[in-house]
XYZ file of C-alpha atoms in Angstrom:
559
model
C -20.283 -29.035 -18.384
C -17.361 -26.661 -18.814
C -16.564 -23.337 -17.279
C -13.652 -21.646 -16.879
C -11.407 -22.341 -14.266
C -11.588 -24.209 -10.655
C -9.064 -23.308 -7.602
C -8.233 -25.954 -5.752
C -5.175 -26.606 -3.289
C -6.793 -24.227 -0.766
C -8.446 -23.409 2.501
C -11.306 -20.265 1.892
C -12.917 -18.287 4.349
C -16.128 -17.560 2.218
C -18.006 -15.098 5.308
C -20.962 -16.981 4.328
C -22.388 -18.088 7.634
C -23.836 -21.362 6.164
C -20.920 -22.384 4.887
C -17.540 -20.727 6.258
C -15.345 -22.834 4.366
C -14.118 -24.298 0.918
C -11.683 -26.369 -0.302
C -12.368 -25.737 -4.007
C -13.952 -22.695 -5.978
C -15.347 -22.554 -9.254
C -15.320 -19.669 -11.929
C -16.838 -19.249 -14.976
C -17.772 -15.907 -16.829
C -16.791 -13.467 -14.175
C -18.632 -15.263 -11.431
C -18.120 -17.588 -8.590
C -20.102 -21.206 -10.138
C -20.119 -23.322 -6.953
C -17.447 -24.857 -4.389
C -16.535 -28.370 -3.004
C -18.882 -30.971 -4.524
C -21.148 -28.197 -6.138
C -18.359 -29.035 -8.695
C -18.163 -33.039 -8.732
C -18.438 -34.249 -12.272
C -17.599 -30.070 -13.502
C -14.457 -29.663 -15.974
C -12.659 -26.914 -16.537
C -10.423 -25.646 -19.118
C -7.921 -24.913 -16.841
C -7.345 -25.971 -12.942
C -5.236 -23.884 -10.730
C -3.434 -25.281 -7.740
C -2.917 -22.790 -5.081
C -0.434 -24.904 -3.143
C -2.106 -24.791 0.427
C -2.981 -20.676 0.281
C -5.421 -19.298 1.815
C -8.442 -17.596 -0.328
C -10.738 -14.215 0.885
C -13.164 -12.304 -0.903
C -11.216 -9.300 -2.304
C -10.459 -6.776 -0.011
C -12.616 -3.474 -0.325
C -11.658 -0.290 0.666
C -14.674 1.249 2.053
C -13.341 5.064 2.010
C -9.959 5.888 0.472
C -8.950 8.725 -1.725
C -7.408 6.743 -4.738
C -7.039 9.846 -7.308
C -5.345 11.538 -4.914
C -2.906 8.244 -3.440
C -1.878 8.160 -7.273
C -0.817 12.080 -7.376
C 1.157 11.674 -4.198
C 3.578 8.935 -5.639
C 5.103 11.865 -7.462
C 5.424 13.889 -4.804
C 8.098 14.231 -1.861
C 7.292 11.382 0.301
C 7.369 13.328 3.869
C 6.160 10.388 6.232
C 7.709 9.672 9.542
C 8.722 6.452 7.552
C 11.396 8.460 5.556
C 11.510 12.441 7.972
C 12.410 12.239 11.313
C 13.019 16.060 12.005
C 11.994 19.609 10.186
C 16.102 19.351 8.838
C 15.336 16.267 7.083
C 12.408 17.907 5.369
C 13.726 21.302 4.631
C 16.917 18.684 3.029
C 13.743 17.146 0.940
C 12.189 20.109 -0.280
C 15.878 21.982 -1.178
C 17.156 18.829 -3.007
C 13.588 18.374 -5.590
C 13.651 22.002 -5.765
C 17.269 21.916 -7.042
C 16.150 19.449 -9.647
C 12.322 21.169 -11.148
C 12.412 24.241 -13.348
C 11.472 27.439 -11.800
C 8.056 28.518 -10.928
C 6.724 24.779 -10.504
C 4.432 23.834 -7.616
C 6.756 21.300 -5.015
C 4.358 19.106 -3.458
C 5.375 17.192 -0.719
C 2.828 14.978 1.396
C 2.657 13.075 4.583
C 4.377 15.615 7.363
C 3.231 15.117 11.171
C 3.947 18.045 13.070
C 3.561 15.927 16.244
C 6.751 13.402 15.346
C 8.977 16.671 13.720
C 8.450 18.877 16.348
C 6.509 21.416 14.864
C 5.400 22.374 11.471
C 7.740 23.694 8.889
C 8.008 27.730 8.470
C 7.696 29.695 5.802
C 10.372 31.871 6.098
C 13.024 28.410 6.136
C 10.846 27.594 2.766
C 11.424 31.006 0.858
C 15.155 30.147 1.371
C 15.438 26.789 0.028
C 12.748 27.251 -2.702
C 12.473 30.797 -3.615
C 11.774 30.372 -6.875
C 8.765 27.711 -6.654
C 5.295 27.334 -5.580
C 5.617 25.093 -2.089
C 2.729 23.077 -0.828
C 3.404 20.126 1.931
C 0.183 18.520 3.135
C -0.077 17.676 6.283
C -0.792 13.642 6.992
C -4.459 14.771 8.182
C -5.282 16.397 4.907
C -6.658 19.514 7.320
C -3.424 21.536 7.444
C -0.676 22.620 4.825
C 2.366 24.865 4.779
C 2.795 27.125 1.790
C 5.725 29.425 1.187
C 4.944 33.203 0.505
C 5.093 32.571 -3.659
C 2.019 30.764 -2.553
C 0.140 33.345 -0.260
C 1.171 35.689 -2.968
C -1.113 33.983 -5.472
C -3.988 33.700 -2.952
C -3.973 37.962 -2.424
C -3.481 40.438 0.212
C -6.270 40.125 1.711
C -5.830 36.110 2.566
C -5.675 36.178 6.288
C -9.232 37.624 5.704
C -10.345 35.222 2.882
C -9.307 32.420 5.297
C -11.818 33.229 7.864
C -14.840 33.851 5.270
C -14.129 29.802 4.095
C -13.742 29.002 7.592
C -10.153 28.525 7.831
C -6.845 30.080 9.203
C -4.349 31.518 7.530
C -1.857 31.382 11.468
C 0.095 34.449 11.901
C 2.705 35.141 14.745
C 3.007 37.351 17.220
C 3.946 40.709 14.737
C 0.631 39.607 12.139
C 3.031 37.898 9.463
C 1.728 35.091 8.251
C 3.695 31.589 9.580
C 3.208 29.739 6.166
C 0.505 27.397 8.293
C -2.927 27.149 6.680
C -6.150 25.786 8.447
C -9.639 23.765 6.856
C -11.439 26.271 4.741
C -8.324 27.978 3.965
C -6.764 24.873 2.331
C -9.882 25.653 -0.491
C -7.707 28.954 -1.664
C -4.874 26.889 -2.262
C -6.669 24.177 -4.057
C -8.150 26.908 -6.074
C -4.790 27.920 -7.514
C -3.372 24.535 -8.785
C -7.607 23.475 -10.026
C -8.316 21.996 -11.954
C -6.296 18.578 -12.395
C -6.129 17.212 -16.505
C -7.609 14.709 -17.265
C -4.464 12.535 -18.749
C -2.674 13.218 -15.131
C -5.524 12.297 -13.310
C -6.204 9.224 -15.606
C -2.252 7.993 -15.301
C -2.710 8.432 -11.051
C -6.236 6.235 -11.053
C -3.534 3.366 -12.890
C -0.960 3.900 -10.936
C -3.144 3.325 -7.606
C -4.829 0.576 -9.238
C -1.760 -1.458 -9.664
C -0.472 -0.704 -6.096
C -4.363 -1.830 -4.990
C -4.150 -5.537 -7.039
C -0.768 -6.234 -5.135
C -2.447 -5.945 -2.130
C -5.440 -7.842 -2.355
C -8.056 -4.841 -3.233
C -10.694 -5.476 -6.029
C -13.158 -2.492 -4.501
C -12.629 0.365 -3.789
C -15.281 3.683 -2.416
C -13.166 7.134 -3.991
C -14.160 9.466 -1.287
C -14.726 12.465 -2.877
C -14.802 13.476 -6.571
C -15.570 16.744 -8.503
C -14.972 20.139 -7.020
C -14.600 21.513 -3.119
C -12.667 19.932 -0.720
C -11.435 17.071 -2.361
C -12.075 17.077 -6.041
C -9.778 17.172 -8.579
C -11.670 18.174 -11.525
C -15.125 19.068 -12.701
C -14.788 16.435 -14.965
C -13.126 13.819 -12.338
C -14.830 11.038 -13.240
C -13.459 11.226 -16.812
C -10.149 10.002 -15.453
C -11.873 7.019 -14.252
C -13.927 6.587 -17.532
C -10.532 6.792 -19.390
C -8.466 4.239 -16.828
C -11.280 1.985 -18.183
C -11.574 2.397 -21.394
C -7.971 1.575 -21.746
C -8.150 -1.543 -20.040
C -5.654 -0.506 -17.585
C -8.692 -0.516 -14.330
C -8.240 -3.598 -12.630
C -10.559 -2.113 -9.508
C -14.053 -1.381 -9.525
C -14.842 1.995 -8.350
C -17.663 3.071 -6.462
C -17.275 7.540 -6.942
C -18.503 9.994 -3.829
C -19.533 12.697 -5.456
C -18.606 15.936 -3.825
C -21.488 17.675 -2.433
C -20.571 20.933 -4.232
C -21.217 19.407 -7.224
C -25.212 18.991 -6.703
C -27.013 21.758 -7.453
C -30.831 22.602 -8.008
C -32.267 22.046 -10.959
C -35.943 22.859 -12.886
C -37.962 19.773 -12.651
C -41.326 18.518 -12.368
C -43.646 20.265 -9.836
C -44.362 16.322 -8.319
C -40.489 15.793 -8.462
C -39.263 16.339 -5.079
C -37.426 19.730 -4.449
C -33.384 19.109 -3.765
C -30.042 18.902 -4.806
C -29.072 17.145 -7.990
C -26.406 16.149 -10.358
C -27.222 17.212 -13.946
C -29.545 14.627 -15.448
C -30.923 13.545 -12.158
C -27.937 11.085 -11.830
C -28.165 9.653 -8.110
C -26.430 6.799 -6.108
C -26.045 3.410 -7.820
C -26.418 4.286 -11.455
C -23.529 2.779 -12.922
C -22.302 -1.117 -13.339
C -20.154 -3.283 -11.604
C -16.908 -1.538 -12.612
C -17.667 2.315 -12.179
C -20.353 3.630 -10.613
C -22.086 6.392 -8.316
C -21.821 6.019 -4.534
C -22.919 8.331 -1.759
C -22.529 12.264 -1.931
C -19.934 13.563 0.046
C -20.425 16.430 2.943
C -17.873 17.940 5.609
C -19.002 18.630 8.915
C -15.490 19.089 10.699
C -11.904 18.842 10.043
C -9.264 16.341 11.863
C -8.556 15.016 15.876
C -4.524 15.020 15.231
C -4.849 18.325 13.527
C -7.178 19.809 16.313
C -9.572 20.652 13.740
C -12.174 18.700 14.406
C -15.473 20.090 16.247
C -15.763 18.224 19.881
C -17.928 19.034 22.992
C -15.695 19.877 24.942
C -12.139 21.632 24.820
C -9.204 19.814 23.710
C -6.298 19.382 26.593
C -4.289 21.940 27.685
C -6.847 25.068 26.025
C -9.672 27.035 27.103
C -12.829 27.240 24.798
C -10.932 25.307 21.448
C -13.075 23.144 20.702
C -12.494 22.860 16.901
C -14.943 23.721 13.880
C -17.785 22.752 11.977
C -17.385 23.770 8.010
C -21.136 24.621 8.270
C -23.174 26.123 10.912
C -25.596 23.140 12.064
C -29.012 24.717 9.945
C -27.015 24.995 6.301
C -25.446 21.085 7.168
C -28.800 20.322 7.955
C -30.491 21.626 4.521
C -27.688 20.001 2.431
C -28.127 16.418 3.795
C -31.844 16.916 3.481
C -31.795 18.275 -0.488
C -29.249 15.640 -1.006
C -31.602 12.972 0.746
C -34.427 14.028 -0.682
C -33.381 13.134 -3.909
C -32.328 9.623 -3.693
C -28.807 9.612 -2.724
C -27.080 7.971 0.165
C -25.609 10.888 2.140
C -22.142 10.327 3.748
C -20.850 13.034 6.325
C -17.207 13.512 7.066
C -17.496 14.150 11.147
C -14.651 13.714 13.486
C -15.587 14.899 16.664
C -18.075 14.174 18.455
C -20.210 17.759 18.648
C -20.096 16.964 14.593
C -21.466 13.777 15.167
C -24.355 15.201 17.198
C -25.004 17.462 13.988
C -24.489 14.683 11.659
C -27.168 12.918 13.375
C -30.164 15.787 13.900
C -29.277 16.421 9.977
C -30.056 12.422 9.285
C -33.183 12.300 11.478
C -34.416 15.200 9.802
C -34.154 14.350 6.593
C -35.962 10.984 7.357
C -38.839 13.575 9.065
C -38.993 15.259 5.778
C -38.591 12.587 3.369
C -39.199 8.978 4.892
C -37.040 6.250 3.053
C -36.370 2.310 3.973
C -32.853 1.075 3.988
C -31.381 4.955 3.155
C -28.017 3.434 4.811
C -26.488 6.975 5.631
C -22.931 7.204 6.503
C -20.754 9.038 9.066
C -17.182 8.784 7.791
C -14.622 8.480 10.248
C -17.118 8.481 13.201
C -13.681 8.750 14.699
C -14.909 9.985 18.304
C -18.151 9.028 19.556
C -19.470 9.342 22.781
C -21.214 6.461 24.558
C -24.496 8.117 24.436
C -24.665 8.185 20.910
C -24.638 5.101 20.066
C -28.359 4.330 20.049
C -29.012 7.115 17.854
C -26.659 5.316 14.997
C -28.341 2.620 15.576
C -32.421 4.043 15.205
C -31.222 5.693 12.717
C -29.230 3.092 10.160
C -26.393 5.076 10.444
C -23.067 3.131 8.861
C -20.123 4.749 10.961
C -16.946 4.407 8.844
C -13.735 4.169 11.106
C -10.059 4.194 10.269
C -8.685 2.020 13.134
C -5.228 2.396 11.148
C -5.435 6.179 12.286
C -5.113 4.920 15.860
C -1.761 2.897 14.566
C -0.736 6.592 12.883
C -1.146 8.832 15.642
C -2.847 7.699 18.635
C -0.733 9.448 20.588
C -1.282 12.405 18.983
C -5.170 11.912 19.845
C -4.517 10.900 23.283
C -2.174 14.474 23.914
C -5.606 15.795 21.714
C -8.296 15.002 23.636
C -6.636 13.158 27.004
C -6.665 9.153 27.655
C -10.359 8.849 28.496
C -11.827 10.515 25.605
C -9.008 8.807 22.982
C -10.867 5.805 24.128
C -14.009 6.566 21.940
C -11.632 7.104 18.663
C -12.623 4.761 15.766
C -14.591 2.730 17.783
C -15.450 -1.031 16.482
C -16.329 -3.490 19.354
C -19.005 -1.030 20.725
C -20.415 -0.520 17.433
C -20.557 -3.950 16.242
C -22.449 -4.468 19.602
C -24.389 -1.840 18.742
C -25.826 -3.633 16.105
C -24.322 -1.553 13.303
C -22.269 -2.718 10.398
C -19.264 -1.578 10.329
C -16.781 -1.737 6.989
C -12.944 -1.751 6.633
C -11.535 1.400 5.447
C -8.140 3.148 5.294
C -8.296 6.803 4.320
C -5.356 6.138 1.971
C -3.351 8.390 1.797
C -3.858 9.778 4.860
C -2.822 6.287 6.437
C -1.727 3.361 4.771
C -3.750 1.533 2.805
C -2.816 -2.000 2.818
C -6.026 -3.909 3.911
C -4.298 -6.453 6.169
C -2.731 -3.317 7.705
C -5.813 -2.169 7.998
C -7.002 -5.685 9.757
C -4.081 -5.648 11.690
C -4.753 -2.010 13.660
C -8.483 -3.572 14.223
C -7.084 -6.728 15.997
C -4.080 -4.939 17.692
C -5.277 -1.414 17.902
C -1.235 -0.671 19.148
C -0.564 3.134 19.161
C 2.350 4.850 16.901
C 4.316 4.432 20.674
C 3.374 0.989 21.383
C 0.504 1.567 23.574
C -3.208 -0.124 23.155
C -5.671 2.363 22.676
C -9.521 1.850 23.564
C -8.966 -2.129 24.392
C -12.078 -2.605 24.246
C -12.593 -1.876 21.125
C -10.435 -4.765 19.491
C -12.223 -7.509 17.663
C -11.256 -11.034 16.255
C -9.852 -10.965 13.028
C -12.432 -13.226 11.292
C -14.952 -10.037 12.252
C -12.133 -7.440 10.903
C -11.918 -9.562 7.952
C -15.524 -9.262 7.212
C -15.670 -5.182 7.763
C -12.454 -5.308 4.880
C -15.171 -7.667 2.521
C -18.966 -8.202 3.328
C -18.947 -5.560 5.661
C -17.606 -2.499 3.110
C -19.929 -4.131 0.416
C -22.957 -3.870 2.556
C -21.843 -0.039 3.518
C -22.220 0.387 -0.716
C -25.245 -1.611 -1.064
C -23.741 -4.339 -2.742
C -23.584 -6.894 -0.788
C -25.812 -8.902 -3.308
C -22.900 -8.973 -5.745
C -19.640 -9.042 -3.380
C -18.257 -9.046 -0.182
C -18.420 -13.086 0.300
C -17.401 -16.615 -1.701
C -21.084 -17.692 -3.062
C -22.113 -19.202 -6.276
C -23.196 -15.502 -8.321
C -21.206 -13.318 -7.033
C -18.586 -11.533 -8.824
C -15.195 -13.956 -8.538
C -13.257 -11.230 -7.302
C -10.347 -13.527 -4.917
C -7.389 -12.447 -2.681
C -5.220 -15.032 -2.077
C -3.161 -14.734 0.549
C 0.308 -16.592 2.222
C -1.513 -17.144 5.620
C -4.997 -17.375 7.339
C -5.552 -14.170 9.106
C -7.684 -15.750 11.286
C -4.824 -18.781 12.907
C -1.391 -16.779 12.596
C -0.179 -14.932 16.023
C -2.425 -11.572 16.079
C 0.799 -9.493 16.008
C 2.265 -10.958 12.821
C -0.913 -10.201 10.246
C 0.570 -6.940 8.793
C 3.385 -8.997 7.757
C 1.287 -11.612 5.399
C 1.995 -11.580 2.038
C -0.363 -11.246 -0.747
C 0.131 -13.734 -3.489
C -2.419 -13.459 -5.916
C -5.342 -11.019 -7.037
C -8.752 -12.088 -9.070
C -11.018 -9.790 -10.469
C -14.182 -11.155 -12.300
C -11.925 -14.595 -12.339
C -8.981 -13.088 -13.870
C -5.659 -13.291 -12.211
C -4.807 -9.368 -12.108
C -1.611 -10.208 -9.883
C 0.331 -12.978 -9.370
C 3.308 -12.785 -7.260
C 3.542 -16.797 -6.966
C 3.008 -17.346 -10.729
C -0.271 -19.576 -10.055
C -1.499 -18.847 -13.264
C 1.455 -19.123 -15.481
C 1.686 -22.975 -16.005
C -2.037 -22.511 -17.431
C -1.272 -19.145 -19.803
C -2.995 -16.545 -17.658
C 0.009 -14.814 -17.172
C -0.248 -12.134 -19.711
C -0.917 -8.666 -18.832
C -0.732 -9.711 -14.992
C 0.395 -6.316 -12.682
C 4.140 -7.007 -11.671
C 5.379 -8.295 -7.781
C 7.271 -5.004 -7.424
């Protein structure tokens, strides 16, 4: 028989248990046919030699915020990578604002008042940028700095509006407003540059997309689409549609939906009461490319930004322990309408008081409405207490960690929350003892979102000052390498279709320089990715593998 292509020239980890490795990997139509002598006496119409590299399941991003990753490449780049101190961003925002026409929002993203020193002012702002709308995101995504053109557009009465939403609008000492807004209060600035069009939202879906094929991504979980907190447009998902439909998507998409976009609707007396989206669309209606996910909740807000909701106080105050964005009963009634109706319900908590929330909300909904293999999530899960993990566990509960986060700003959680409790952040070992599964996820662009990044703060779990943070949480990177494939698939109930190298599933490949599992546990941030498959197509190809057999053409570029 014939079928499309077979790999050879390798060494693949396939995370199949009953049979770890391959030497050779067949294709045909999309799908994985069969490896090693599964193909003696198979030809194929072309054979690619791989030269010795080593072969993964494509890398998927279990929570990541792609939409917004591709809006942020246009913006001022305000990581400690490229701002060491407020001057050098106050240089950044005068020198775009001497370049954009007047009355423009500046956008800059990435700032960590813990590295500069403090957060930016507004006053400094209205002096280099007077004559534009200033809005630098903080690296948490919980706290921004706007200049007054900005709190001008929200209204007089914003300090006030702030608290209603359950943010801050921080004032000093004589009432005036510093320029630093809080949670909630980010939702009045959204409101004034909302909605997103659809052509710029479809050109920043591409753009991620190619930066996601160079590094070894073929799935990816968009954490939040639609309205509230992190949607872009009512009509998001149109961008996505569009990316598509122009061939240019070389990811397949699973789409949170935003839980403000569910509302109730007039069915059936026998139909369950609850939240819906119009038409009674629910998680996994979709195909392989582009489909529905979980819906998307906040409970809290962020550990570096002192945001999120904990037990007890954070270090150095007296009764600051942080917010929930919904008293416990209204979180409660949302995951349970949202349950009721056949979605998987993921809950953004942080601390670990949200966590406790997170997880009376979950049982209850069960109580009310009783379903096998519901798979809820807690995203992040970033700092859980000992005691709670056999409640994820009774419960099914997927926790969602960032280990990169520790990488970002682990000293920032450790001055947060003190040594001992920094300990519990984005736990792994203890959960994967726990019994839970546990996926690879980056928060991107909150952190970056290279997967073997990602696999390298799991193995290394080295602080943003060089220190190791929660030891024992480290695990081997063959089991960080799983969270990063089977384990993110499982997370979005499709483990049946990717996640490992078996005959049937999707042939969606990341071929890589070096074996994460062999090289020096230090050194696996610095492996290169050489290739990208998706459905058996060579979507990037930094080594020119495919070239020689004409497979070249349309292939994302190295740089």
């Amino acid at each position: 028989m014939f079928i499309d292509t077979i790999l050879t020239g390798l060494t693949a980890h396939t995370m199949n248990p009953d049979r770890p490795t391959a030497r050779a990997i067949g294709l045909n139509q999309g799908r994985i046919i069969g490896l090693d002598e599964e193909l003696a006496g198979v030809r194929a119409r072309q054979t690619v030699d791989l030269f010795g590299a080593c072969v993964v399941p494509g890398f998927n991003d279990a929570h990541n915020h792609m939409a917004l990753y591709g809006l942020t490449r246009s913006e001022i780049d305000l990581s400690h990578s490229r701002i060491r101190t407020l001057e050098d961003l106050y240089d950044a925002v005068a020198e775009r604002a001497r370049h954009m026409p007047e009355d423009q929002w500046l956008m800059g993203f990435g700032y960590d008042q813990n590295r500069l020193g403090g957060h930016p002012h507004r006053i400094v702002l209205d002096q280099i940028a007077p004559r534009h709308r200033v809005w630098l995101r903080h690296v948490s995504g919980h706290l921004a700095v706007v200049n007054s053109r900005v709190l001008k557009g929200i209204g007089p009465s914003a300090v006030e509006r702030a608290v209603a939403v359950r943010g801050r609008i921080v004032t000093d000492d004589g009432g005036e407003p510093t320029g630093l807004v809080e949670e909630g209060a980010i939702d009045l600035i959204r409101a004034l540059a909302y909605p997103h069009s659809t052509a710029e939202l479809t050109e920043a879906v591409i753009r991620a997309s190619r930066d996601y094929v160079r590094e070894g991504i073929t799935s990816s979980t968009e954490a939040g689409v639609g309205t509230g907190w992190v949607g872009h447009s009512p009509i998001e998902v149109a961008a996505y549609q569009q990316a598509r439909a122009m061939g240019a998507l070389d990811v397949r998409i699973q789409l949170m939906v935003a839980h403000e976009a569910l509302h109730e609707l007039d069915t059936h007396a026998t139909d369950p009461p609850g939240s819906r989206l119009d038409l009674g669309l629910h998680t996994g209606f979709g195909d392989e490319w582009l489909r529905l996910g979980a819906v998307k909740i906040f409970a809290d807000g962020s550990l570096s930004g002192r945001t999120a909701a904990l037990s007890q106080d954070y270090v150095g105050t007296r009764n600051q322990r942080g917010e929930l964005r919904f008293e416990a009963e209204e979180l409660t009634r949302r995951v349970v309408w949202a349950h009721a109706t056949g979605w998987q319900v993921a809950v953004h908590a942080l601390g670990d008081r949200a966590i406790d929330v997170v997880l009376d909300a979950f049982e209850a909904a069960q109580r009310a409405y009783p379903r096998t293999d519901a798979r809820p999530r807690i995203e992040h899960c970033g700092l859980t207490r000992p005691d709670q993990l056999a409640r994820l566990r009774a419960l099914g509960v997927i926790p969602v960690p960032q280990a990169v986060f520790v990488e970002r700003s682990g000293s920032a959680v450790v001055a947060a929350v003190g040594r001992e409790r920094a300990g519990w952040a984005h736990r792994h070992r203890t959960f994967l003892d726990a019994g839970l599964t546990v996926p690879g996820s980056s928060d991107r662009p909150f952190a970056s979102g290279a997967p073997l990044r990602g696999i390298h703060a799991m193995v290394n779990r080295t602080t943003d000052t060089g220190d190791v943070l929660g030891k024992g949480e480290v695990i081997s990177p063959w089991e960080a390498l799983y969270a990063y494939t089977l384990g993110s698939a499982r997370a979005g109930f499709d483990e049946g279709a990717k996640g490992s190298i078996e005959p049937g599933k999707l042939a969606d490949l990341a071929v890589l320089e070096r074996d994460p599992t062999i090289v020096p546990p230090d050194t696996i941030k610095d492996i290169t990715v050489l290739a990208t498959l998706v459905g058996g197509r060579f979507v990037y190809d930094a080594a020119g593998f495919a070239a020689d057999e004409g497979l070249a053409d349309g292939i994302v570029s190295p740089k």
